[in-house]
Amino acid sequence: AQSVTQLDSQVPVFEEAPVELRCNYSSSVSVYLFWYVQYPNQGLQLLLKYLSGSTLVKGINGFEAEFNKSQTSFHLRKPSVHISDTAEYFCAVLGGSYIPTFGRGTSLIVHP
Amino acid sequence: NAGVTQTPKFQVLKTGQSMTLQCAQDMNHNSMYWYRQDPGMGLRLIYYSASEGTTDKGEVPNGYNVSRLNKREFSLRLESAAPSQTSVYFCASGPGRGYEQYFGPGTRLTVT
């Protein structure tokens, strides 16, 4: 079985400030990890993914995430956010099956 | 490439009515999925199809049926709609295990 916990349901931040969205997972097998972004009234689109190799993964729009196996975490970071980053962010884990498990989402709200 | 397309975009049903949500992908993906998204609940898997000719239940299959019509198309049917099925429905596709999913724009369904 696998599960994902996104520790914050909402993260408010000012424009140009750094941000970290937290994601912890549990799985009995090796995992693949994903972050998706959902802009208002749209579907989800992939930000970045970790399959293997380097634990620091870079994605689109200046986002990056670090896989930490010992802490079973995959936190998403951006050094300087823009208003346009306001969206819902979902962490997902894929373990021993075809089926990813999604977290409940974190709403990133960027204030001017 | 259109990616993943869904029809309709919006639908209002009365309790007890039936309808079919259509999904098609043009990326030659093997796997297709149906999710529902409710506030604070993240994405919950209704049904999936790992490959053409196969379908399996996800986390919340009750009240739904699916058909994998061919490799491109995967439909979701509500036989007798209930207010609890008011939600936003997303179709997704993917090449297979270990790969990201590609999402459609969603169908916003209201059951009164």
Tab-separated table of C-alpha atoms in Angstrom:
chain	number	residue	atom	x	y	z
A	1	ALA	CA	0.000	0.000	0.000
A	2	GLN	CA	1.111	3.553	-0.603
A	3	SER	CA	-0.035	6.896	0.722
A	4	VAL	CA	0.774	10.576	0.355
A	5	THR	CA	0.438	13.385	2.866
A	6	GLN	CA	0.583	17.003	1.867
A	7	LEU	CA	1.110	18.709	5.169
A	8	ASP	CA	-0.317	22.121	4.268
A	9	SER	CA	-3.708	22.645	2.686
A	10	GLN	CA	-2.953	26.296	1.986
A	11	VAL	CA	0.304	28.268	1.731
A	12	PRO	CA	0.098	32.057	1.421
A	13	VAL	CA	3.257	33.861	0.340
A	14	PHE	CA	4.255	37.251	-1.020
A	15	GLU	CA	5.490	37.682	-4.556
A	16	GLU	CA	9.257	37.141	-4.991
A	17	ALA	CA	9.499	35.238	-1.702
A	18	PRO	CA	10.704	31.612	-1.603
A	19	VAL	CA	8.241	28.816	-1.033
A	20	GLU	CA	8.315	25.160	0.001
A	21	LEU	CA	5.339	22.829	-0.381
A	22	ARG	CA	5.723	19.711	1.692
A	23	CYS	CA	4.983	16.137	0.674
A	24	ASN	CA	5.577	12.936	2.627
A	25	TYR	CA	4.825	9.454	1.388
A	26	SER	CA	4.780	5.890	2.589
A	27	SER	CA	5.337	2.785	0.524
A	28	SER	CA	6.651	-0.711	1.054
A	29	VAL	CA	8.447	-0.695	-2.307
A	30	SER	CA	10.561	1.675	-4.352
A	31	VAL	CA	8.605	4.628	-5.632
A	32	TYR	CA	8.311	7.110	-8.416
A	33	LEU	CA	7.243	10.591	-7.314
A	34	PHE	CA	5.500	13.406	-9.133
A	35	TRP	CA	4.358	16.976	-8.600
A	36	TYR	CA	1.468	18.316	-10.653
A	37	VAL	CA	0.018	21.827	-10.879
A	38	GLN	CA	-3.614	22.719	-11.471
A	39	TYR	CA	-4.494	26.241	-12.508
A	40	PRO	CA	-8.099	27.394	-11.922
A	41	ASN	CA	-10.646	25.564	-14.071
A	42	GLN	CA	-8.002	23.429	-15.771
A	43	GLY	CA	-6.721	19.898	-15.616
A	44	LEU	CA	-3.490	18.865	-13.911
A	45	GLN	CA	-0.157	19.187	-15.680
A	46	LEU	CA	3.184	17.735	-14.719
A	47	LEU	CA	5.681	20.001	-12.952
A	48	LEU	CA	8.421	17.446	-12.349
A	49	LYS	CA	9.075	13.806	-11.590
A	50	TYR	CA	11.568	11.615	-9.778
A	51	LEU	CA	12.155	8.165	-11.232
A	52	SER	CA	15.743	7.408	-10.197
A	53	GLY	CA	19.198	8.956	-10.120
A	54	SER	CA	19.853	12.440	-8.808
A	55	THR	CA	17.703	13.258	-5.816
A	56	LEU	CA	17.364	16.908	-6.863
A	57	VAL	CA	14.887	17.208	-9.683
A	58	LYS	CA	14.267	20.339	-11.701
A	59	GLY	CA	10.952	21.032	-13.355
A	60	ILE	CA	9.146	23.665	-15.339
A	61	ASN	CA	8.572	27.256	-14.263
A	62	GLY	CA	11.624	27.306	-11.958
A	63	PHE	CA	10.355	24.647	-9.543
A	64	GLU	CA	12.536	21.920	-8.091
A	65	ALA	CA	12.058	19.093	-5.619
A	66	GLU	CA	14.341	16.916	-3.546
A	67	PHE	CA	13.774	13.229	-2.936
A	68	ASN	CA	14.788	12.238	0.587
A	69	LYS	CA	14.476	8.494	1.036
A	70	SER	CA	15.336	8.430	4.742
A	71	GLN	CA	12.659	11.014	5.522
A	72	THR	CA	10.272	9.688	2.856
A	73	SER	CA	9.751	13.210	1.597
A	74	PHE	CA	9.575	14.964	-1.765
A	75	HIS	CA	9.218	18.673	-0.996
A	76	LEU	CA	8.666	21.184	-3.786
A	77	ARG	CA	10.551	24.492	-3.758
A	78	LYS	CA	10.835	27.676	-5.717
A	79	PRO	CA	13.294	30.443	-4.780
A	80	SER	CA	11.109	33.334	-5.941
A	81	VAL	CA	7.402	33.002	-6.721
A	82	HIS	CA	5.268	35.022	-9.105
A	83	ILE	CA	1.596	35.900	-9.006
A	84	SER	CA	1.119	33.459	-11.867
A	85	ASP	CA	2.227	30.565	-9.602
A	86	THR	CA	-1.061	30.827	-7.715
A	87	ALA	CA	-2.570	27.372	-8.211
A	88	GLU	CA	-3.271	24.018	-6.582
A	89	TYR	CA	-0.293	21.666	-6.313
A	90	PHE	CA	-0.565	17.906	-6.019
A	91	CYS	CA	2.058	15.395	-4.971
A	92	ALA	CA	1.660	11.827	-6.261
A	93	VAL	CA	3.428	8.534	-5.530
A	94	LEU	CA	3.590	5.474	-7.738
A	95	GLY	CA	4.680	2.234	-6.096
A	96	GLY	CA	4.186	-1.350	-7.153
A	97	SER	CA	1.227	-0.888	-9.511
A	98	TYR	CA	-0.021	1.210	-12.384
A	99	ILE	CA	-1.970	3.373	-10.024
A	100	PRO	CA	-0.605	6.580	-8.546
A	101	THR	CA	-1.883	7.888	-5.246
A	102	PHE	CA	-2.451	11.633	-5.070
A	103	GLY	CA	-2.227	13.873	-2.046
A	104	ARG	CA	-5.120	16.160	-1.177
A	105	GLY	CA	-3.407	19.172	-2.666
A	106	THR	CA	-1.846	22.410	-1.436
A	107	SER	CA	-3.264	25.718	-2.512
A	108	LEU	CA	-0.440	28.193	-3.155
A	109	ILE	CA	-1.659	31.767	-2.901
A	110	VAL	CA	0.792	34.433	-4.025
A	111	HIS	CA	0.052	37.957	-2.820
A	112	PRO	CA	1.415	41.092	-4.514
B	1	ASN	CA	-1.909	17.017	-30.919
B	2	ALA	CA	-5.041	17.673	-28.893
B	3	GLY	CA	-3.774	15.529	-25.991
B	4	VAL	CA	-6.686	14.374	-23.809
B	5	THR	CA	-10.103	15.698	-24.677
B	6	GLN	CA	-13.285	15.406	-22.640
B	7	THR	CA	-16.916	16.084	-23.447
B	8	PRO	CA	-19.041	17.696	-22.233
B	9	LYS	CA	-17.367	20.498	-20.258
B	10	PHE	CA	-20.433	21.118	-18.099
B	11	GLN	CA	-23.547	19.090	-17.359
B	12	VAL	CA	-26.528	19.396	-15.044
B	13	LEU	CA	-28.551	16.267	-14.337
B	14	LYS	CA	-31.590	15.521	-12.257
B	15	THR	CA	-31.407	12.680	-9.742
B	16	GLY	CA	-31.973	9.364	-11.501
B	17	GLN	CA	-30.935	10.513	-14.965
B	18	SER	CA	-28.124	8.793	-16.810
B	19	MET	CA	-25.268	10.125	-18.872
B	20	THR	CA	-21.939	9.173	-20.398
B	21	LEU	CA	-18.778	11.224	-20.125
B	22	GLN	CA	-16.518	10.845	-23.121
B	23	CYS	CA	-12.717	10.868	-23.136
B	24	ALA	CA	-10.257	10.476	-25.987
B	25	GLN	CA	-6.472	10.692	-26.260
B	26	ASP	CA	-4.290	10.973	-29.334
B	27	MET	CA	-0.931	10.092	-27.741
B	28	ASN	CA	-1.129	6.327	-28.313
B	29	HIS	CA	-1.102	5.714	-24.575
B	30	ASN	CA	-1.874	2.286	-23.188
B	31	SER	CA	-3.370	3.347	-19.855
B	32	MET	CA	-6.392	5.528	-19.199
B	33	TYR	CA	-8.005	6.672	-15.966
B	34	TRP	CA	-11.109	8.365	-14.597
B	35	TYR	CA	-10.884	10.506	-11.461
B	36	ARG	CA	-13.251	12.671	-9.528
B	37	GLN	CA	-12.116	15.794	-7.706
B	38	ASP	CA	-13.988	17.130	-4.711
B	39	PRO	CA	-12.944	20.057	-2.488
B	40	GLY	CA	-10.389	18.994	0.112
B	41	MET	CA	-10.374	15.397	-1.146
B	42	GLY	CA	-7.788	15.617	-3.881
B	43	LEU	CA	-8.176	13.210	-6.778
B	44	ARG	CA	-9.897	9.873	-6.259
B	45	LEU	CA	-9.647	7.132	-8.833
B	46	ILE	CA	-12.958	5.771	-10.095
B	47	TYR	CA	-11.843	3.259	-12.749
B	48	TYR	CA	-8.796	2.646	-14.848
B	49	SER	CA	-7.778	0.706	-17.908
B	50	ALA	CA	-4.194	-0.538	-17.930
B	51	SER	CA	-4.465	-1.493	-21.595
B	52	GLU	CA	-7.024	-1.828	-24.338
B	53	GLY	CA	-9.530	-4.517	-23.422
B	54	THR	CA	-9.074	-4.317	-19.656
B	55	THR	CA	-10.755	-2.228	-16.980
B	56	ASP	CA	-10.474	-2.295	-13.193
B	57	LYS	CA	-12.093	-0.615	-10.248
B	58	GLY	CA	-10.374	2.165	-8.415
B	59	GLU	CA	-11.033	3.660	-5.022
B	60	VAL	CA	-14.611	4.896	-5.591
B	61	PRO	CA	-16.297	2.802	-8.359
B	62	ASN	CA	-19.822	2.543	-6.944
B	63	GLY	CA	-22.444	4.135	-9.180
B	64	TYR	CA	-20.197	4.185	-12.249
B	65	ASN	CA	-19.376	1.982	-15.210
B	66	VAL	CA	-16.701	2.331	-17.851
B	67	SER	CA	-15.975	1.187	-21.363
B	68	ARG	CA	-12.584	1.104	-23.053
B	69	LEU	CA	-13.973	1.408	-26.563
B	70	ASN	CA	-10.581	1.207	-28.269
B	71	LYS	CA	-7.073	2.372	-27.494
B	72	ARG	CA	-8.060	6.036	-27.864
B	73	GLU	CA	-11.376	6.211	-26.029
B	74	PHE	CA	-12.462	5.547	-22.457
B	75	SER	CA	-15.982	6.488	-21.391
B	76	LEU	CA	-17.555	6.819	-17.949
B	77	ARG	CA	-21.261	6.152	-17.443
B	78	LEU	CA	-23.535	7.167	-14.619
B	79	GLU	CA	-26.583	4.924	-14.809
B	80	SER	CA	-28.701	6.683	-12.184
B	81	ALA	CA	-27.164	9.944	-11.058
B	82	ALA	CA	-27.220	10.935	-7.387
B	83	PRO	CA	-26.410	14.300	-5.755
B	84	SER	CA	-23.309	12.671	-4.214
B	85	GLN	CA	-21.923	12.384	-7.735
B	86	THR	CA	-21.762	16.152	-8.108
B	87	SER	CA	-18.080	16.669	-8.798
B	88	VAL	CA	-15.460	17.561	-11.367
B	89	TYR	CA	-14.444	14.536	-13.419
B	90	PHE	CA	-11.019	14.199	-15.008
B	91	CYS	CA	-9.856	11.710	-17.551
B	92	ALA	CA	-6.137	10.988	-17.804
B	93	SER	CA	-3.885	8.819	-19.916
B	94	GLY	CA	-0.332	7.575	-19.643
B	95	PRO	CA	2.174	5.345	-21.417
B	96	GLY	CA	2.264	2.946	-18.470
B	97	ARG	CA	3.857	2.363	-15.115
B	98	GLY	CA	6.554	4.781	-14.120
B	99	TYR	CA	5.334	7.524	-16.388
B	100	GLU	CA	3.416	10.676	-15.706
B	101	GLN	CA	-0.248	11.086	-16.512
B	102	TYR	CA	-1.743	13.540	-18.958
B	103	PHE	CA	-5.034	15.076	-17.910
B	104	GLY	CA	-8.022	16.377	-19.794
B	105	PRO	CA	-9.661	19.717	-18.967
B	106	GLY	CA	-12.401	18.144	-16.862
B	107	THR	CA	-16.193	17.875	-16.833
B	108	ARG	CA	-18.080	19.788	-14.168
B	109	LEU	CA	-21.173	17.752	-13.261
B	110	THR	CA	-23.994	18.918	-11.024
B	111	VAL	CA	-26.748	16.529	-9.945
B	112	THR	CA	-29.836	18.167	-8.473
